[in-house]
Amino acid sequence: MNVTAHQRWLVGTALLLVLLVFTVSPARSQGFKWWNSDQYRHELGLTSEQSKRLEEIFQNALPGLRAAKKALDDAEAEFGSLVQRGDDSAVMAQVDRVEAARGELFKARTKMLLKMRRMLTTDQWVKLGALERARHAADAAKDQPPAKDLPPAK
């Protein structure tokens, strides 16, 4: 099978989008506006117009993201309450509502990210993926407990 450069680019873009969607939770993305970060703006070569447009996309998406997150939180709270009551049939019905709410939040975030993607050049998008992977790895390293000294070998 002959894979064209365009097909590789499409697959790479899809993988990067998935990476960004799964590694940056909605609450975390609201806390870190990478398009306003001096480091990210410099490393990506973002123009002030791009940063402005990315902020507009984010602000326009924020009410929908918040509503979807609230719906998910409410569905999960109800799920927990039903589990405590031990009503198995109601729990199973609530699972569908929780997953539907999670799906709506995922779609809202993906829609926002796709709009953001259109504001970036291919090179900027690739660099953003690398920056996010590095940030994710650094965050994961911070969450690791310190290594314990091993006792000396006998």
Short mmCIF file of C-alpha atoms in Angstrom, two decimals:
data_model
loop_
_atom_site.label_atom_id
_atom_site.label_comp_id
_atom_site.label_asym_id
_atom_site.label_seq_id
_atom_site.Cartn_x
_atom_site.Cartn_y
_atom_site.Cartn_z
CA MET A 1 0.00 0.00 0.00
CA ASN A 2 1.41 3.37 -1.01
CA VAL A 3 0.84 5.94 1.71
CA THR A 4 0.96 9.52 0.50
CA ALA A 5 2.37 12.44 2.45
CA HIS A 6 -1.17 13.83 2.72
CA GLN A 7 -2.42 10.58 4.28
CA ARG A 8 0.46 10.58 6.76
CA TRP A 9 -0.32 14.21 7.62
CA LEU A 10 -4.01 13.37 8.17
CA VAL A 11 -3.16 10.45 10.44
CA GLY A 12 -0.62 12.56 12.33
CA THR A 13 -3.13 15.36 12.77
CA ALA A 14 -5.78 12.92 14.01
CA LEU A 15 -3.35 11.35 16.49
CA LEU A 16 -2.26 14.74 17.78
CA LEU A 17 -5.87 15.83 18.23
CA VAL A 18 -6.61 12.65 20.17
CA LEU A 19 -3.50 13.24 22.29
CA LEU A 20 -4.58 16.79 23.10
CA VAL A 21 -8.16 15.75 23.84
CA PHE A 22 -7.15 12.95 26.19
CA THR A 23 -4.18 14.59 27.90
CA VAL A 24 -5.73 17.94 28.66
CA SER A 25 -8.85 17.75 30.78
CA PRO A 26 -11.42 20.55 30.44
CA ALA A 27 -10.57 21.96 33.87
CA ARG A 28 -6.86 21.83 33.10
CA SER A 29 -7.24 23.46 29.70
CA GLN A 30 -9.20 26.27 31.34
CA GLY A 31 -6.29 26.75 33.74
CA PHE A 32 -3.58 26.78 31.08
CA LYS A 33 -4.17 28.94 28.05
CA TRP A 34 -1.13 27.86 26.06
CA TRP A 35 -1.81 30.50 23.39
CA ASN A 36 -1.14 33.18 26.05
CA SER A 37 1.99 31.50 27.44
CA ASP A 38 5.17 33.38 26.52
CA GLN A 39 7.02 30.07 26.12
CA TYR A 40 4.40 28.55 23.83
CA ARG A 41 3.93 31.74 21.83
CA HIS A 42 7.69 31.98 21.28
CA GLU A 43 8.26 28.28 20.52
CA LEU A 44 5.25 28.09 18.20
CA GLY A 45 5.89 31.47 16.61
CA LEU A 46 2.31 32.57 17.30
CA THR A 47 1.34 35.99 16.06
CA SER A 48 -0.66 38.29 18.31
CA GLU A 49 -3.58 37.86 15.88
CA GLN A 50 -3.41 34.08 16.26
CA SER A 51 -3.35 34.37 20.07
CA LYS A 52 -6.32 36.74 19.93
CA ARG A 53 -8.32 34.39 17.68
CA LEU A 54 -7.47 31.36 19.83
CA GLU A 55 -8.69 33.23 22.92
CA GLU A 56 -11.92 34.12 21.09
CA ILE A 57 -12.46 30.47 20.14
CA PHE A 58 -11.87 29.44 23.73
CA GLN A 59 -14.19 32.13 25.16
CA ASN A 60 -16.93 31.20 22.67
CA ALA A 61 -16.62 27.52 23.61
CA LEU A 62 -16.39 28.08 27.36
CA PRO A 63 -20.13 28.33 28.16
CA GLY A 64 -20.81 25.09 26.30
CA LEU A 65 -17.85 23.37 27.96
CA ARG A 66 -19.02 24.50 31.38
CA ALA A 67 -22.58 23.36 30.73
CA ALA A 68 -21.38 19.98 29.45
CA LYS A 69 -19.05 19.58 32.46
CA LYS A 70 -21.88 20.43 34.85
CA ALA A 71 -24.15 17.89 33.14
CA LEU A 72 -21.42 15.25 33.50
CA ASP A 73 -20.80 16.15 37.16
CA ASP A 74 -24.54 15.97 37.88
CA ALA A 75 -24.88 12.62 36.10
CA GLU A 76 -21.89 11.23 38.00
CA ALA A 77 -23.27 12.48 41.32
CA GLU A 78 -26.60 10.80 40.61
CA PHE A 79 -24.73 7.64 39.63
CA GLY A 80 -22.90 7.64 42.97
CA SER A 81 -26.16 8.14 44.84
CA LEU A 82 -27.79 5.23 43.00
CA VAL A 83 -24.83 2.96 43.71
CA GLN A 84 -25.13 3.79 47.42
CA ARG A 85 -28.82 2.88 47.33
CA GLY A 86 -28.05 -0.45 45.65
CA ASP A 87 -30.63 -0.09 42.86
CA ASP A 88 -28.86 -2.09 40.16
CA SER A 89 -31.33 -1.40 37.34
CA ALA A 90 -31.29 2.35 38.05
CA VAL A 91 -27.48 2.28 38.21
CA MET A 92 -27.28 0.65 34.79
CA ALA A 93 -29.70 3.21 33.32
CA GLN A 94 -27.63 6.03 34.86
CA VAL A 95 -24.45 4.64 33.28
CA ASP A 96 -25.97 5.48 29.89
CA ARG A 97 -26.67 9.04 31.03
CA VAL A 98 -23.14 9.46 32.43
CA GLU A 99 -21.56 8.22 29.22
CA ALA A 100 -23.85 10.39 27.08
CA ALA A 101 -22.85 13.43 29.14
CA ARG A 102 -19.17 12.47 28.86
CA GLY A 103 -19.63 12.15 25.09
CA GLU A 104 -21.18 15.62 24.85
CA LEU A 105 -18.26 17.12 26.77
CA PHE A 106 -15.80 15.30 24.51
CA LYS A 107 -17.59 16.57 21.39
CA ALA A 108 -17.62 20.17 22.68
CA ARG A 109 -13.87 20.02 23.43
CA THR A 110 -13.10 18.39 20.09
CA LYS A 111 -15.07 21.05 18.23
CA MET A 112 -13.12 23.77 20.04
CA LEU A 113 -9.79 22.05 19.33
CA LEU A 114 -10.61 21.66 15.65
CA LYS A 115 -11.35 25.37 15.41
CA MET A 116 -8.07 26.11 17.18
CA ARG A 117 -6.27 23.77 14.81
CA ARG A 118 -7.44 25.83 11.85
CA MET A 119 -5.73 28.89 13.37
CA LEU A 120 -2.31 27.20 13.32
CA THR A 121 0.06 26.28 10.53
CA THR A 122 1.01 22.62 10.15
CA ASP A 123 4.40 23.35 11.69
CA GLN A 124 2.83 25.12 14.68
CA TRP A 125 0.41 22.20 15.17
CA VAL A 126 3.25 19.67 15.18
CA LYS A 127 5.27 21.80 17.62
CA LEU A 128 2.21 22.18 19.86
CA GLY A 129 1.90 18.40 20.03
CA ALA A 130 5.55 18.10 21.05
CA LEU A 131 5.17 20.80 23.71
CA GLU A 132 2.06 19.13 25.12
CA ARG A 133 3.72 15.70 25.21
CA ALA A 134 6.69 17.22 27.07
CA ARG A 135 4.40 19.02 29.51
CA HIS A 136 2.39 15.84 30.07
CA ALA A 137 5.58 13.85 30.74
CA ALA A 138 6.83 16.51 33.17
CA ASP A 139 3.49 16.48 35.00
CA ALA A 140 3.57 12.68 35.20
CA ALA A 141 7.13 12.78 36.58
CA LYS A 142 6.02 15.23 39.29
CA ASP A 143 3.28 12.79 40.33
CA GLN A 144 5.80 9.95 40.85
CA PRO A 145 6.82 9.32 44.45
CA PRO A 146 10.50 9.87 45.13
CA ALA A 147 12.62 6.78 44.63
CA LYS A 148 13.60 5.13 47.88
CA ASP A 149 17.22 4.38 48.45
CA LEU A 150 17.86 0.69 48.18
CA PRO A 151 19.71 -0.95 51.01
CA PRO A 152 23.28 -1.91 50.20
CA ALA A 153 23.76 -5.33 48.63
CA LYS A 154 25.32 -7.92 50.92
#
